[in-house]
Short mmCIF file of N, CA, C and O in Angstrom, two decimals:
data_model
loop_
_atom_site.label_atom_id
_atom_site.label_comp_id
_atom_site.label_asym_id
_atom_site.label_seq_id
_atom_site.Cartn_x
_atom_site.Cartn_y
_atom_site.Cartn_z
N UNK A 1 -16.00 -47.11 42.76
CA UNK A 1 -16.79 -47.02 41.56
C UNK A 1 -17.73 -45.82 41.60
O UNK A 1 -17.81 -45.06 40.67
N UNK A 2 -18.43 -45.67 42.74
CA UNK A 2 -19.37 -44.55 42.88
C UNK A 2 -18.64 -43.22 42.85
O UNK A 2 -19.09 -42.28 42.20
N UNK A 3 -17.48 -43.13 43.53
CA UNK A 3 -16.71 -41.89 43.53
C UNK A 3 -16.21 -41.54 42.14
O UNK A 3 -16.18 -40.38 41.77
N UNK A 4 -15.79 -42.54 41.37
CA UNK A 4 -15.32 -42.31 40.01
C UNK A 4 -16.46 -41.78 39.14
O UNK A 4 -16.28 -40.84 38.38
N UNK A 5 -17.64 -42.38 39.27
CA UNK A 5 -18.80 -41.94 38.49
C UNK A 5 -19.19 -40.52 38.88
O UNK A 5 -19.42 -39.67 38.01
N UNK A 6 -19.25 -40.22 40.17
CA UNK A 6 -19.59 -38.87 40.63
C UNK A 6 -18.55 -37.85 40.16
O UNK A 6 -18.88 -36.75 39.75
N UNK A 7 -17.28 -38.25 40.22
CA UNK A 7 -16.22 -37.36 39.76
C UNK A 7 -16.34 -37.05 38.28
O UNK A 7 -16.17 -35.92 37.84
N UNK A 8 -16.68 -38.07 37.48
CA UNK A 8 -16.86 -37.87 36.04
C UNK A 8 -18.04 -36.96 35.75
O UNK A 8 -17.96 -36.09 34.88
N UNK A 9 -19.14 -37.18 36.46
CA UNK A 9 -20.31 -36.33 36.26
C UNK A 9 -20.04 -34.89 36.66
O UNK A 9 -20.45 -33.95 35.97
N UNK A 10 -19.32 -34.68 37.76
CA UNK A 10 -18.98 -33.34 38.20
C UNK A 10 -18.08 -32.65 37.19
O UNK A 10 -18.28 -31.49 36.85
N UNK A 11 -17.09 -33.36 36.68
CA UNK A 11 -16.19 -32.80 35.66
C UNK A 11 -16.97 -32.40 34.42
O UNK A 11 -16.78 -31.31 33.88
N UNK A 12 -17.87 -33.26 33.96
CA UNK A 12 -18.67 -32.95 32.77
C UNK A 12 -19.54 -31.72 33.02
O UNK A 12 -19.69 -30.87 32.15
N UNK A 13 -20.13 -31.62 34.20
CA UNK A 13 -20.97 -30.47 34.52
C UNK A 13 -20.16 -29.18 34.55
O UNK A 13 -20.59 -28.15 34.04
N UNK A 14 -18.96 -29.23 35.12
CA UNK A 14 -18.11 -28.04 35.18
C UNK A 14 -17.66 -27.60 33.79
O UNK A 14 -17.61 -26.41 33.49
N UNK A 15 -17.35 -28.54 32.93
CA UNK A 15 -16.96 -28.21 31.55
C UNK A 15 -18.11 -27.54 30.83
O UNK A 15 -17.95 -26.55 30.14
N UNK A 16 -19.32 -28.09 30.99
CA UNK A 16 -20.50 -27.52 30.35
C UNK A 16 -20.76 -26.11 30.84
O UNK A 16 -21.00 -25.20 30.06
N UNK A 17 -20.68 -25.90 32.14
CA UNK A 17 -20.93 -24.58 32.71
C UNK A 17 -19.86 -23.58 32.29
O UNK A 17 -20.14 -22.46 31.90
N UNK A 18 -18.60 -23.98 32.33
CA UNK A 18 -17.52 -23.05 32.03
C UNK A 18 -17.40 -22.73 30.55
O UNK A 18 -16.85 -21.71 30.18
N UNK A 19 -17.94 -23.59 29.68
CA UNK A 19 -17.83 -23.33 28.25
C UNK A 19 -18.74 -22.18 27.83
O UNK A 19 -18.54 -21.58 26.78
N UNK A 20 -19.75 -21.89 28.63
CA UNK A 20 -20.65 -20.80 28.31
C UNK A 20 -21.54 -21.09 27.12
O UNK A 20 -22.13 -20.20 26.54
N UNK A 21 -21.62 -22.33 26.70
CA UNK A 21 -22.40 -22.71 25.54
C UNK A 21 -23.88 -22.74 25.89
O UNK A 21 -24.34 -23.65 26.56
N UNK A 22 -24.59 -21.71 25.47
CA UNK A 22 -26.02 -21.67 25.70
C UNK A 22 -26.71 -21.35 24.39
O UNK A 22 -26.15 -20.65 23.54
N UNK A 23 -27.89 -21.86 24.24
CA UNK A 23 -28.67 -21.57 23.04
C UNK A 23 -29.17 -20.13 23.11
O UNK A 23 -29.55 -19.65 24.16
N UNK A 24 -29.13 -19.46 21.96
CA UNK A 24 -29.68 -18.11 21.87
C UNK A 24 -31.01 -18.20 21.14
O UNK A 24 -31.17 -19.01 20.23
N UNK A 25 -31.97 -17.36 21.53
CA UNK A 25 -33.26 -17.39 20.86
C UNK A 25 -33.71 -15.99 20.50
O UNK A 25 -33.35 -15.01 21.15
N UNK A 26 -34.48 -15.91 19.41
CA UNK A 26 -34.99 -14.64 18.89
C UNK A 26 -36.43 -14.85 18.46
O UNK A 26 -36.80 -15.89 17.95
N UNK A 27 -37.25 -13.83 18.65
CA UNK A 27 -38.61 -13.84 18.14
C UNK A 27 -38.57 -13.34 16.70
O UNK A 27 -37.89 -12.37 16.39
N UNK A 28 -39.28 -14.02 15.82
CA UNK A 28 -39.34 -13.66 14.41
C UNK A 28 -40.75 -13.85 13.88
O UNK A 28 -41.57 -14.51 14.50
N UNK A 29 -41.00 -13.33 12.69
CA UNK A 29 -42.20 -13.67 11.94
C UNK A 29 -41.77 -14.71 10.92
O UNK A 29 -40.82 -14.49 10.17
N UNK A 30 -42.44 -15.85 10.89
CA UNK A 30 -42.04 -16.95 10.01
C UNK A 30 -43.23 -17.48 9.23
O UNK A 30 -44.37 -17.35 9.65
N UNK A 31 -42.89 -18.10 8.11
CA UNK A 31 -43.90 -18.73 7.27
C UNK A 31 -43.35 -20.09 6.84
O UNK A 31 -42.30 -20.17 6.23
N UNK A 32 -44.07 -21.16 7.18
CA UNK A 32 -43.65 -22.53 6.86
C UNK A 32 -44.75 -23.20 6.06
O UNK A 32 -45.94 -23.05 6.36
N UNK A 33 -44.36 -23.97 5.03
CA UNK A 33 -45.33 -24.74 4.28
C UNK A 33 -44.72 -26.07 3.87
O UNK A 33 -43.58 -26.13 3.40
N UNK A 34 -45.50 -27.14 4.06
CA UNK A 34 -45.12 -28.47 3.62
C UNK A 34 -46.12 -28.88 2.55
O UNK A 34 -47.30 -29.10 2.84
N UNK A 35 -45.67 -28.97 1.30
CA UNK A 35 -46.55 -29.26 0.18
C UNK A 35 -47.01 -30.72 0.17
O UNK A 35 -48.05 -31.03 -0.41
N UNK A 36 -46.26 -31.61 0.80
CA UNK A 36 -46.63 -33.03 0.84
C UNK A 36 -47.81 -33.26 1.78
O UNK A 36 -48.74 -33.99 1.46
N UNK A 37 -47.76 -32.62 2.96
CA UNK A 37 -48.81 -32.83 3.98
C UNK A 37 -49.84 -31.71 4.01
O UNK A 37 -50.80 -31.79 4.76
N UNK A 38 -49.62 -30.67 3.21
CA UNK A 38 -50.48 -29.49 3.18
C UNK A 38 -50.54 -28.80 4.55
O UNK A 38 -51.54 -28.21 4.93
N UNK A 39 -49.43 -28.87 5.27
CA UNK A 39 -49.31 -28.28 6.61
C UNK A 39 -48.69 -26.89 6.47
O UNK A 39 -47.66 -26.74 5.79
N UNK A 40 -49.29 -25.88 7.09
CA UNK A 40 -48.71 -24.54 7.01
C UNK A 40 -48.84 -23.82 8.35
O UNK A 40 -49.78 -24.05 9.11
N UNK A 41 -47.87 -22.96 8.61
CA UNK A 41 -47.84 -22.13 9.81
C UNK A 41 -47.36 -20.75 9.40
O UNK A 41 -46.35 -20.62 8.71
N UNK A 42 -48.06 -19.73 9.83
CA UNK A 42 -47.73 -18.35 9.50
C UNK A 42 -47.85 -17.53 10.77
O UNK A 42 -48.87 -17.63 11.48
N UNK A 43 -46.82 -16.77 11.09
CA UNK A 43 -46.91 -15.90 12.25
C UNK A 43 -45.68 -15.95 13.12
O UNK A 43 -44.58 -16.24 12.65
N UNK A 44 -45.89 -15.68 14.39
CA UNK A 44 -44.77 -15.61 15.33
C UNK A 44 -44.10 -16.97 15.49
O UNK A 44 -44.77 -18.00 15.57
N UNK A 45 -42.78 -16.96 15.50
CA UNK A 45 -42.00 -18.16 15.80
C UNK A 45 -40.79 -17.73 16.62
O UNK A 45 -40.44 -16.56 16.66
N UNK A 46 -40.18 -18.70 17.26
CA UNK A 46 -38.96 -18.45 18.01
C UNK A 46 -37.83 -19.18 17.33
O UNK A 46 -37.90 -20.39 17.11
N UNK A 47 -36.79 -18.45 16.95
CA UNK A 47 -35.59 -19.05 16.36
C UNK A 47 -34.64 -19.38 17.50
O UNK A 47 -34.30 -18.50 18.29
N UNK A 48 -34.22 -20.62 17.58
CA UNK A 48 -33.28 -21.05 18.61
C UNK A 48 -32.01 -21.50 17.91
O UNK A 48 -32.03 -22.43 17.10
N UNK A 49 -30.90 -20.79 18.18
CA UNK A 49 -29.60 -21.16 17.64
C UNK A 49 -28.91 -22.07 18.65
O UNK A 49 -28.60 -21.64 19.76
N UNK A 50 -28.69 -23.31 18.27
CA UNK A 50 -28.04 -24.25 19.15
C UNK A 50 -26.54 -24.00 19.14
O UNK A 50 -25.97 -23.68 18.09
N UNK A 51 -25.87 -24.09 20.28
CA UNK A 51 -24.45 -23.71 20.37
C UNK A 51 -23.56 -24.53 19.43
O UNK A 51 -23.67 -25.75 19.36
N UNK A 52 -22.69 -23.82 18.70
CA UNK A 52 -21.71 -24.46 17.83
C UNK A 52 -20.68 -23.41 17.42
O UNK A 52 -21.06 -22.31 17.02
N UNK A 53 -19.42 -23.76 17.52
CA UNK A 53 -18.36 -22.82 17.16
C UNK A 53 -18.04 -22.88 15.66
O UNK A 53 -17.43 -21.97 15.13
N UNK A 54 -18.44 -23.94 15.01
CA UNK A 54 -18.16 -24.09 13.58
C UNK A 54 -19.26 -24.92 12.92
O UNK A 54 -20.12 -25.47 13.59
N UNK A 55 -19.21 -25.00 11.59
CA UNK A 55 -20.21 -25.76 10.85
C UNK A 55 -20.19 -27.22 11.27
O UNK A 55 -19.13 -27.75 11.59
N UNK A 56 -21.32 -27.91 11.28
CA UNK A 56 -22.65 -27.42 10.92
C UNK A 56 -23.30 -26.64 12.05
O UNK A 56 -23.13 -26.96 13.21
N UNK A 57 -24.04 -25.59 11.67
CA UNK A 57 -24.83 -24.82 12.62
C UNK A 57 -26.23 -25.39 12.63
O UNK A 57 -26.78 -25.72 11.59
N UNK A 58 -26.83 -25.49 13.81
CA UNK A 58 -28.18 -26.03 13.92
C UNK A 58 -29.10 -24.98 14.51
O UNK A 58 -28.74 -24.28 15.45
N UNK A 59 -30.29 -24.87 13.90
CA UNK A 59 -31.30 -23.94 14.37
C UNK A 59 -32.64 -24.65 14.40
O UNK A 59 -32.90 -25.55 13.63
N UNK A 60 -33.49 -24.17 15.29
CA UNK A 60 -34.87 -24.63 15.33
C UNK A 60 -35.76 -23.40 15.25
O UNK A 60 -35.47 -22.37 15.86
N UNK A 61 -36.83 -23.53 14.48
CA UNK A 61 -37.84 -22.48 14.39
C UNK A 61 -39.10 -23.08 15.01
O UNK A 61 -39.66 -24.04 14.49
N UNK A 62 -39.51 -22.52 16.14
CA UNK A 62 -40.60 -23.09 16.92
C UNK A 62 -41.86 -22.26 16.79
O UNK A 62 -41.90 -21.10 17.18
N UNK A 63 -42.87 -22.90 16.22
CA UNK A 63 -44.22 -22.34 16.18
C UNK A 63 -44.96 -22.94 17.37
O UNK A 63 -44.42 -23.79 18.08
N UNK A 64 -46.20 -22.57 17.59
CA UNK A 64 -46.97 -23.13 18.71
C UNK A 64 -47.11 -24.64 18.61
O UNK A 64 -47.03 -25.33 19.61
N UNK A 65 -47.32 -25.17 17.40
CA UNK A 65 -47.58 -26.60 17.25
C UNK A 65 -46.58 -27.30 16.32
O UNK A 65 -46.82 -28.43 15.90
N UNK A 66 -45.49 -26.66 15.99
CA UNK A 66 -44.55 -27.24 15.03
C UNK A 66 -43.13 -26.76 15.32
O UNK A 66 -42.92 -25.60 15.66
N UNK A 67 -42.16 -27.66 15.18
CA UNK A 67 -40.74 -27.30 15.26
C UNK A 67 -40.12 -27.66 13.91
O UNK A 67 -40.24 -28.79 13.44
N UNK A 68 -39.49 -26.67 13.28
CA UNK A 68 -38.80 -26.87 12.00
C UNK A 68 -37.31 -26.82 12.29
O UNK A 68 -36.80 -25.86 12.87
N UNK A 69 -36.60 -27.87 11.90
CA UNK A 69 -35.16 -27.97 12.17
C UNK A 69 -34.35 -27.68 10.92
O UNK A 69 -34.64 -28.23 9.86
N UNK A 70 -33.35 -26.81 11.08
CA UNK A 70 -32.46 -26.44 9.98
C UNK A 70 -31.02 -26.69 10.41
O UNK A 70 -30.61 -26.27 11.50
N UNK A 71 -30.27 -27.38 9.56
CA UNK A 71 -28.84 -27.58 9.77
C UNK A 71 -28.12 -26.92 8.61
O UNK A 71 -28.38 -27.26 7.45
N UNK A 72 -27.23 -25.97 8.91
CA UNK A 72 -26.46 -25.29 7.87
C UNK A 72 -25.15 -26.04 7.70
O UNK A 72 -24.33 -26.09 8.62
N UNK A 73 -24.96 -26.63 6.53
CA UNK A 73 -23.81 -27.49 6.26
C UNK A 73 -22.63 -26.72 5.68
O UNK A 73 -21.50 -26.93 6.07
N UNK A 74 -22.90 -25.86 4.70
CA UNK A 74 -21.87 -25.04 4.05
C UNK A 74 -22.49 -23.70 3.70
O UNK A 74 -23.68 -23.63 3.40
N UNK A 75 -21.66 -22.68 3.71
CA UNK A 75 -22.16 -21.35 3.39
C UNK A 75 -21.18 -20.65 2.45
O UNK A 75 -19.97 -20.76 2.62
N UNK A 76 -21.74 -19.97 1.45
CA UNK A 76 -20.93 -19.19 0.51
C UNK A 76 -21.72 -17.95 0.12
O UNK A 76 -22.65 -18.04 -0.69
N UNK A 77 -21.37 -16.83 0.72
CA UNK A 77 -22.07 -15.58 0.42
C UNK A 77 -23.52 -15.66 0.86
O UNK A 77 -23.82 -16.01 1.99
N UNK A 78 -24.43 -15.37 -0.06
CA UNK A 78 -25.85 -15.35 0.27
C UNK A 78 -26.50 -16.73 0.19
O UNK A 78 -27.67 -16.89 0.53
N UNK A 79 -25.75 -17.75 -0.22
CA UNK A 79 -26.28 -19.10 -0.36
C UNK A 79 -25.71 -20.02 0.71
O UNK A 79 -24.58 -19.85 1.15
N UNK A 80 -26.49 -21.03 1.09
CA UNK A 80 -26.00 -22.04 2.02
C UNK A 80 -26.64 -23.38 1.66
O UNK A 80 -27.80 -23.45 1.24
N UNK A 81 -25.85 -24.42 1.82
CA UNK A 81 -26.34 -25.78 1.68
C UNK A 81 -26.84 -26.21 3.06
O UNK A 81 -26.13 -26.06 4.06
N UNK A 82 -28.07 -26.73 3.12
CA UNK A 82 -28.70 -27.01 4.41
C UNK A 82 -29.38 -28.37 4.41
O UNK A 82 -29.46 -29.04 3.37
N UNK A 83 -29.89 -28.72 5.56
CA UNK A 83 -30.89 -29.77 5.70
C UNK A 83 -32.09 -29.12 6.37
O UNK A 83 -31.95 -28.39 7.35
N UNK A 84 -33.26 -29.34 5.81
CA UNK A 84 -34.50 -28.81 6.35
C UNK A 84 -35.32 -30.01 6.82
O UNK A 84 -35.77 -30.81 6.00
N UNK A 85 -35.47 -30.16 8.13
CA UNK A 85 -36.13 -31.33 8.71
C UNK A 85 -35.53 -32.63 8.19
O UNK A 85 -36.23 -33.58 7.87
N UNK A 86 -34.20 -32.64 8.05
CA UNK A 86 -33.49 -33.84 7.62
C UNK A 86 -33.37 -34.02 6.12
O UNK A 86 -32.67 -34.93 5.67
N UNK A 87 -34.01 -33.17 5.33
CA UNK A 87 -33.94 -33.27 3.86
C UNK A 87 -32.90 -32.29 3.33
O UNK A 87 -32.79 -31.17 3.82
N UNK A 88 -32.15 -32.67 2.30
CA UNK A 88 -31.19 -31.73 1.71
C UNK A 88 -31.93 -30.52 1.12
O UNK A 88 -33.05 -30.65 0.62
N UNK A 89 -31.28 -29.35 1.22
CA UNK A 89 -31.91 -28.15 0.70
C UNK A 89 -30.94 -26.99 0.60
O UNK A 89 -29.73 -27.15 0.72
N UNK A 90 -31.51 -25.80 0.37
CA UNK A 90 -30.71 -24.58 0.20
C UNK A 90 -31.35 -23.45 1.01
O UNK A 90 -32.55 -23.44 1.26
N UNK A 91 -30.48 -22.49 1.38
CA UNK A 91 -30.94 -21.27 2.04
C UNK A 91 -30.47 -20.08 1.21
O UNK A 91 -29.34 -20.06 0.72
N UNK A 92 -31.33 -19.09 1.06
CA UNK A 92 -30.99 -17.84 0.39
C UNK A 92 -31.13 -16.71 1.40
O UNK A 92 -32.16 -16.58 2.06
N UNK A 93 -30.08 -15.90 1.53
CA UNK A 93 -30.09 -14.75 2.45
C UNK A 93 -30.59 -13.53 1.70
O UNK A 93 -29.89 -13.00 0.83
N UNK A 94 -31.80 -13.11 2.03
CA UNK A 94 -32.40 -11.95 1.36
C UNK A 94 -31.66 -10.69 1.78
O UNK A 94 -31.31 -9.86 0.97
N UNK A 95 -31.46 -10.53 3.08
CA UNK A 95 -30.60 -9.50 3.64
C UNK A 95 -30.08 -10.06 4.95
O UNK A 95 -30.27 -11.23 5.24
N UNK A 96 -29.44 -9.28 5.74
CA UNK A 96 -28.80 -9.79 6.97
C UNK A 96 -29.78 -10.40 7.97
O UNK A 96 -29.38 -11.12 8.87
N UNK A 97 -31.07 -10.13 7.83
CA UNK A 97 -32.03 -10.59 8.83
C UNK A 97 -33.14 -11.49 8.28
O UNK A 97 -33.86 -12.10 9.04
N UNK A 98 -33.29 -11.55 6.96
CA UNK A 98 -34.38 -12.30 6.34
C UNK A 98 -33.82 -13.44 5.47
O UNK A 98 -32.94 -13.19 4.64
N UNK A 99 -34.36 -14.65 5.69
CA UNK A 99 -33.86 -15.82 4.99
C UNK A 99 -35.00 -16.64 4.40
O UNK A 99 -36.10 -16.68 4.96
N UNK A 100 -34.72 -17.31 3.29
CA UNK A 100 -35.65 -18.27 2.69
C UNK A 100 -34.96 -19.61 2.63
O UNK A 100 -33.84 -19.72 2.12
N UNK A 101 -35.63 -20.64 3.14
CA UNK A 101 -35.12 -22.00 3.15
C UNK A 101 -36.04 -22.87 2.31
O UNK A 101 -37.25 -22.67 2.29
N UNK A 102 -35.46 -23.86 1.64
CA UNK A 102 -36.27 -24.81 0.90
C UNK A 102 -35.57 -26.15 0.84
O UNK A 102 -34.35 -26.22 0.70
N UNK A 103 -36.37 -27.23 0.92
CA UNK A 103 -35.80 -28.55 0.68
C UNK A 103 -35.50 -28.64 -0.82
O UNK A 103 -36.10 -27.93 -1.63
N UNK A 104 -34.57 -29.50 -1.19
CA UNK A 104 -34.16 -29.61 -2.59
C UNK A 104 -35.33 -30.02 -3.48
O UNK A 104 -35.44 -29.58 -4.62
N UNK A 105 -36.22 -30.86 -2.96
CA UNK A 105 -37.37 -31.30 -3.76
C UNK A 105 -38.52 -30.29 -3.72
O UNK A 105 -39.59 -30.53 -4.28
N UNK A 106 -38.31 -29.16 -3.06
CA UNK A 106 -39.27 -28.05 -2.96
C UNK A 106 -40.54 -28.42 -2.22
O UNK A 106 -41.55 -27.71 -2.31
N UNK A 107 -40.54 -29.51 -1.47
CA UNK A 107 -41.75 -29.92 -0.75
C UNK A 107 -41.93 -29.17 0.57
O UNK A 107 -43.03 -29.14 1.11
N UNK A 108 -40.85 -28.57 1.10
CA UNK A 108 -40.95 -27.79 2.34
C UNK A 108 -40.25 -26.45 2.14
O UNK A 108 -39.16 -26.40 1.56
N UNK A 109 -40.87 -25.40 2.64
CA UNK A 109 -40.27 -24.06 2.58
C UNK A 109 -40.44 -23.37 3.92
O UNK A 109 -41.39 -23.63 4.66
N UNK A 110 -39.49 -22.52 4.22
CA UNK A 110 -39.53 -21.72 5.43
C UNK A 110 -38.96 -20.35 5.12
O UNK A 110 -37.87 -20.24 4.56
N UNK A 111 -39.71 -19.31 5.43
CA UNK A 111 -39.25 -17.93 5.28
C UNK A 111 -39.23 -17.32 6.68
O UNK A 111 -40.18 -17.47 7.45
N UNK A 112 -38.12 -16.64 6.99
CA UNK A 112 -37.98 -16.00 8.31
C UNK A 112 -37.78 -14.51 8.14
O UNK A 112 -37.04 -14.07 7.27
N UNK A 113 -38.44 -13.75 9.00
CA UNK A 113 -38.32 -12.30 8.98
C UNK A 113 -37.33 -11.81 10.03
O UNK A 113 -36.74 -12.59 10.77
N UNK A 114 -37.17 -10.52 10.10
CA UNK A 114 -36.24 -9.89 11.03
C UNK A 114 -36.59 -10.23 12.48
O UNK A 114 -37.76 -10.35 12.82
N UNK A 115 -35.54 -10.35 13.33
CA UNK A 115 -35.81 -10.56 14.76
C UNK A 115 -36.58 -9.38 15.33
O UNK A 115 -36.39 -8.25 14.92
N UNK A 116 -37.43 -9.68 16.31
CA UNK A 116 -38.23 -8.62 16.95
C UNK A 116 -37.77 -8.38 18.35
O UNK A 116 -37.27 -9.18 19.01
#
């Protein structure tokens, strides 16, 4: 039993290591506002792209005291259907490096600037 469990754990670890799946992170200037809670963050944030070969893509934008989670569900040109902190929403690609995110009810917004 113990050997089987150890063998399974070793196999899982080797698959994880060999897949090369690691999160990538970038420094950005971000602006977040939640109209429901009146919570806002402006300034440096870290964008973390969680590993995924296909949709949905998951990202986190980390401020000093807040993590904003974005899941990209579908993408078509400059528009994408997303979830922003679990709420349905949309993303608009301003250019290749700048994005605006909003929940569908417009209660949360996130703007991201070019990577630094």
